[in-house]
Amino acid sequence: IVFGFCGAIFVLLSSFDTAGRTALTKGTSMMLVFMGIITWTWWINRHGMPYWQLDPYPFWDIRCSAEKKNRTVHILKNISIIGALTIFQQMAKYEQDAQPAKPSFFEGLITALRPWTFTSTLAPQLVGLAVLRCMLKLELPGYRVTLALLFSLVAVQATANLVNSWRDFVKGVDTKESAGDRTLVDNLVSIQTLQVLIVLSLTCWLSFFFWSVIATDFSPVVL
């Protein structure tokens, strides 16, 4: 939702330039996956009880249960959201095909950082934090430290993405003909800019790591 929301805002601010279209297509893809999962797990098959097994009556029937009516409203709402997201995504792709333009610097940043991969880092950490707090009843160190932890993990993922782009290009693995990562082969950003981004993202993570080591008095668990 966060990435999709940021992508939509990016499009509005950038007036459908190339960076906005990139943000929208990536953001809507992530939101479509999320909406599909949440619709199934929370409304269609909630707590292992499928929607069609709630009762034999259609949702407009007065004998229909309140649970089924509630689920129906949310399912229809989510379907409409999925439809709207699909339309926005297709509009962005059509704009991109109909009005090809030189990639902007912001599109280069988005392609280089690959923010759509951050969920693979954040999702297990959020689940782990939820288990520690809600199931194991362990006190977390506070919102600021927790958010700093999540930000540092995003920085690690960003560093990995940037280093991967840089090394593959330098070694000749990524070429104009075969590269899936177009960051450097299409000159979306320069090598110097990519190296600066690597240093910045790595510094963010190292700063939090060293702070956590010092704050925990060199705890072997942290090390």
Short mmCIF file of N, CA, C and O in Angstrom, two decimals, residues 19 102-114 158 161-166 169-170 176 181-198:
data_model
loop_
_atom_site.label_atom_id
_atom_site.label_comp_id
_atom_site.label_asym_id
_atom_site.label_seq_id
_atom_site.Cartn_x
_atom_site.Cartn_y
_atom_site.Cartn_z
N ALA A 19 9.19 9.10 -15.19
CA ALA A 19 9.37 8.61 -13.82
C ALA A 19 8.02 8.29 -13.19
O ALA A 19 7.86 7.30 -12.48
N LYS A 102 12.89 10.58 -23.36
CA LYS A 102 14.15 10.27 -22.68
C LYS A 102 13.88 10.06 -21.18
O LYS A 102 13.20 10.86 -20.55
N PRO A 103 14.38 8.96 -20.62
CA PRO A 103 14.14 8.71 -19.20
C PRO A 103 14.62 9.86 -18.33
O PRO A 103 15.68 10.44 -18.57
N SER A 104 13.83 10.19 -17.32
CA SER A 104 14.21 11.25 -16.42
C SER A 104 15.15 10.73 -15.34
O SER A 104 15.33 9.52 -15.17
N PHE A 105 15.74 11.65 -14.59
CA PHE A 105 16.64 11.26 -13.51
C PHE A 105 15.90 10.47 -12.44
O PHE A 105 16.44 9.51 -11.88
N PHE A 106 14.64 10.85 -12.17
CA PHE A 106 13.85 10.14 -11.16
C PHE A 106 13.57 8.71 -11.59
O PHE A 106 13.56 7.79 -10.77
N GLU A 107 13.33 8.50 -12.87
CA GLU A 107 13.13 7.13 -13.35
C GLU A 107 14.40 6.31 -13.16
O GLU A 107 14.35 5.13 -12.81
N GLY A 108 15.55 6.97 -13.39
CA GLY A 108 16.81 6.29 -13.15
C GLY A 108 16.97 5.87 -11.70
O GLY A 108 17.42 4.76 -11.41
N LEU A 109 16.58 6.76 -10.78
CA LEU A 109 16.67 6.42 -9.36
C LEU A 109 15.75 5.26 -9.00
O LEU A 109 16.13 4.35 -8.25
N ILE A 110 14.53 5.29 -9.52
CA ILE A 110 13.58 4.22 -9.23
C ILE A 110 14.10 2.90 -9.77
O ILE A 110 14.06 1.86 -9.08
N THR A 111 14.61 2.92 -11.00
CA THR A 111 15.12 1.69 -11.60
C THR A 111 16.35 1.19 -10.86
O THR A 111 16.53 -0.02 -10.67
N ALA A 112 17.20 2.11 -10.41
CA ALA A 112 18.42 1.71 -9.71
C ALA A 112 18.12 1.14 -8.33
O ALA A 112 18.68 0.11 -7.94
N LEU A 113 17.25 1.81 -7.59
CA LEU A 113 16.96 1.38 -6.21
C LEU A 113 16.02 0.18 -6.15
O LEU A 113 16.02 -0.57 -5.19
N ARG A 114 15.16 0.04 -7.19
CA ARG A 114 14.19 -1.05 -7.26
C ARG A 114 13.37 -1.17 -5.97
O ARG A 114 13.43 -2.18 -5.25
N ALA A 158 18.65 -1.85 -0.66
CA ALA A 158 19.00 -0.89 -1.70
C ALA A 158 20.47 -1.03 -2.09
O ALA A 158 20.83 -0.98 -3.29
N ASN A 161 20.89 -4.05 -4.28
CA ASN A 161 20.40 -3.79 -5.64
C ASN A 161 21.39 -2.96 -6.44
O ASN A 161 21.68 -3.24 -7.61
N LEU A 162 21.92 -1.92 -5.81
CA LEU A 162 22.85 -1.02 -6.50
C LEU A 162 24.16 -1.72 -6.83
O LEU A 162 24.69 -1.57 -7.94
N VAL A 163 24.70 -2.47 -5.87
CA VAL A 163 25.95 -3.18 -6.12
C VAL A 163 25.77 -4.22 -7.23
O VAL A 163 26.65 -4.39 -8.07
N ASN A 164 24.63 -4.89 -7.22
CA ASN A 164 24.35 -5.87 -8.26
C ASN A 164 24.34 -5.22 -9.64
O ASN A 164 24.93 -5.75 -10.60
N SER A 165 23.67 -4.07 -9.75
CA SER A 165 23.64 -3.35 -11.03
C SER A 165 25.04 -2.93 -11.47
O SER A 165 25.42 -3.09 -12.64
N TRP A 166 25.81 -2.42 -10.53
CA TRP A 166 27.16 -1.91 -10.83
C TRP A 166 28.09 -3.04 -11.26
O TRP A 166 28.75 -2.95 -12.29
N PHE A 169 27.26 -4.70 -14.64
CA PHE A 169 27.62 -3.83 -15.77
C PHE A 169 29.13 -3.82 -15.99
O PHE A 169 29.61 -3.94 -17.13
N VAL A 170 29.90 -3.70 -14.91
CA VAL A 170 31.36 -3.66 -15.03
C VAL A 170 31.90 -4.97 -15.59
O VAL A 170 32.82 -4.97 -16.42
N LYS A 176 23.21 -4.15 -23.56
CA LYS A 176 21.99 -3.54 -24.09
C LYS A 176 21.03 -4.58 -24.65
O LYS A 176 19.82 -4.40 -24.63
N ASP A 181 18.22 -5.65 -16.10
CA ASP A 181 18.42 -4.42 -15.32
C ASP A 181 18.95 -3.35 -16.27
O ASP A 181 20.08 -3.42 -16.75
N ARG A 182 18.14 -2.31 -16.54
CA ARG A 182 18.48 -1.30 -17.54
C ARG A 182 19.13 -0.06 -16.94
O ARG A 182 19.31 0.94 -17.63
N THR A 183 19.50 -0.11 -15.67
CA THR A 183 19.98 1.08 -14.97
C THR A 183 21.16 1.73 -15.67
O THR A 183 21.14 2.93 -15.98
N LEU A 184 22.21 0.95 -15.94
CA LEU A 184 23.44 1.51 -16.51
C LEU A 184 23.51 1.32 -18.02
O LEU A 184 24.06 2.18 -18.72
N VAL A 185 22.98 0.22 -18.53
CA VAL A 185 23.09 -0.02 -19.97
C VAL A 185 22.31 1.01 -20.77
O VAL A 185 22.67 1.33 -21.91
N ASP A 186 21.24 1.55 -20.20
CA ASP A 186 20.47 2.61 -20.86
C ASP A 186 20.86 3.99 -20.36
O ASP A 186 20.19 4.98 -20.70
N ASN A 187 21.90 4.05 -19.55
CA ASN A 187 22.42 5.31 -19.01
C ASN A 187 21.33 6.09 -18.25
O ASN A 187 21.23 7.32 -18.35
N LEU A 188 20.51 5.35 -17.49
CA LEU A 188 19.49 6.01 -16.68
C LEU A 188 20.14 6.83 -15.57
O LEU A 188 19.63 7.88 -15.19
N VAL A 189 21.21 6.29 -15.01
CA VAL A 189 22.05 7.03 -14.07
C VAL A 189 23.50 6.73 -14.42
O VAL A 189 23.81 5.69 -15.01
N SER A 190 24.39 7.63 -14.06
CA SER A 190 25.81 7.40 -14.34
C SER A 190 26.41 6.46 -13.30
O SER A 190 25.84 6.26 -12.22
N ILE A 191 27.57 5.92 -13.64
CA ILE A 191 28.26 5.04 -12.69
C ILE A 191 28.62 5.81 -11.43
O ILE A 191 28.53 5.28 -10.31
N GLN A 192 29.02 7.07 -11.59
CA GLN A 192 29.39 7.89 -10.43
C GLN A 192 28.19 8.08 -9.49
O GLN A 192 28.32 7.97 -8.27
N THR A 193 27.02 8.35 -10.08
CA THR A 193 25.82 8.51 -9.27
C THR A 193 25.48 7.21 -8.54
O THR A 193 25.11 7.22 -7.37
N LEU A 194 25.62 6.10 -9.25
CA LEU A 194 25.35 4.80 -8.64
C LEU A 194 26.29 4.54 -7.47
O LEU A 194 25.86 4.06 -6.41
N GLN A 195 27.54 4.88 -7.63
CA GLN A 195 28.51 4.68 -6.55
C GLN A 195 28.20 5.56 -5.34
O GLN A 195 28.35 5.13 -4.20
N VAL A 196 27.76 6.80 -5.60
CA VAL A 196 27.37 7.68 -4.50
C VAL A 196 26.18 7.10 -3.75
O VAL A 196 26.12 7.10 -2.51
N LEU A 197 25.20 6.57 -4.48
CA LEU A 197 24.03 5.95 -3.85
C LEU A 197 24.43 4.74 -3.02
O LEU A 197 23.87 4.51 -1.93
N ILE A 198 25.39 3.97 -3.52
CA ILE A 198 25.88 2.81 -2.77
C ILE A 198 26.48 3.25 -1.44
O ILE A 198 26.20 2.68 -0.38
#
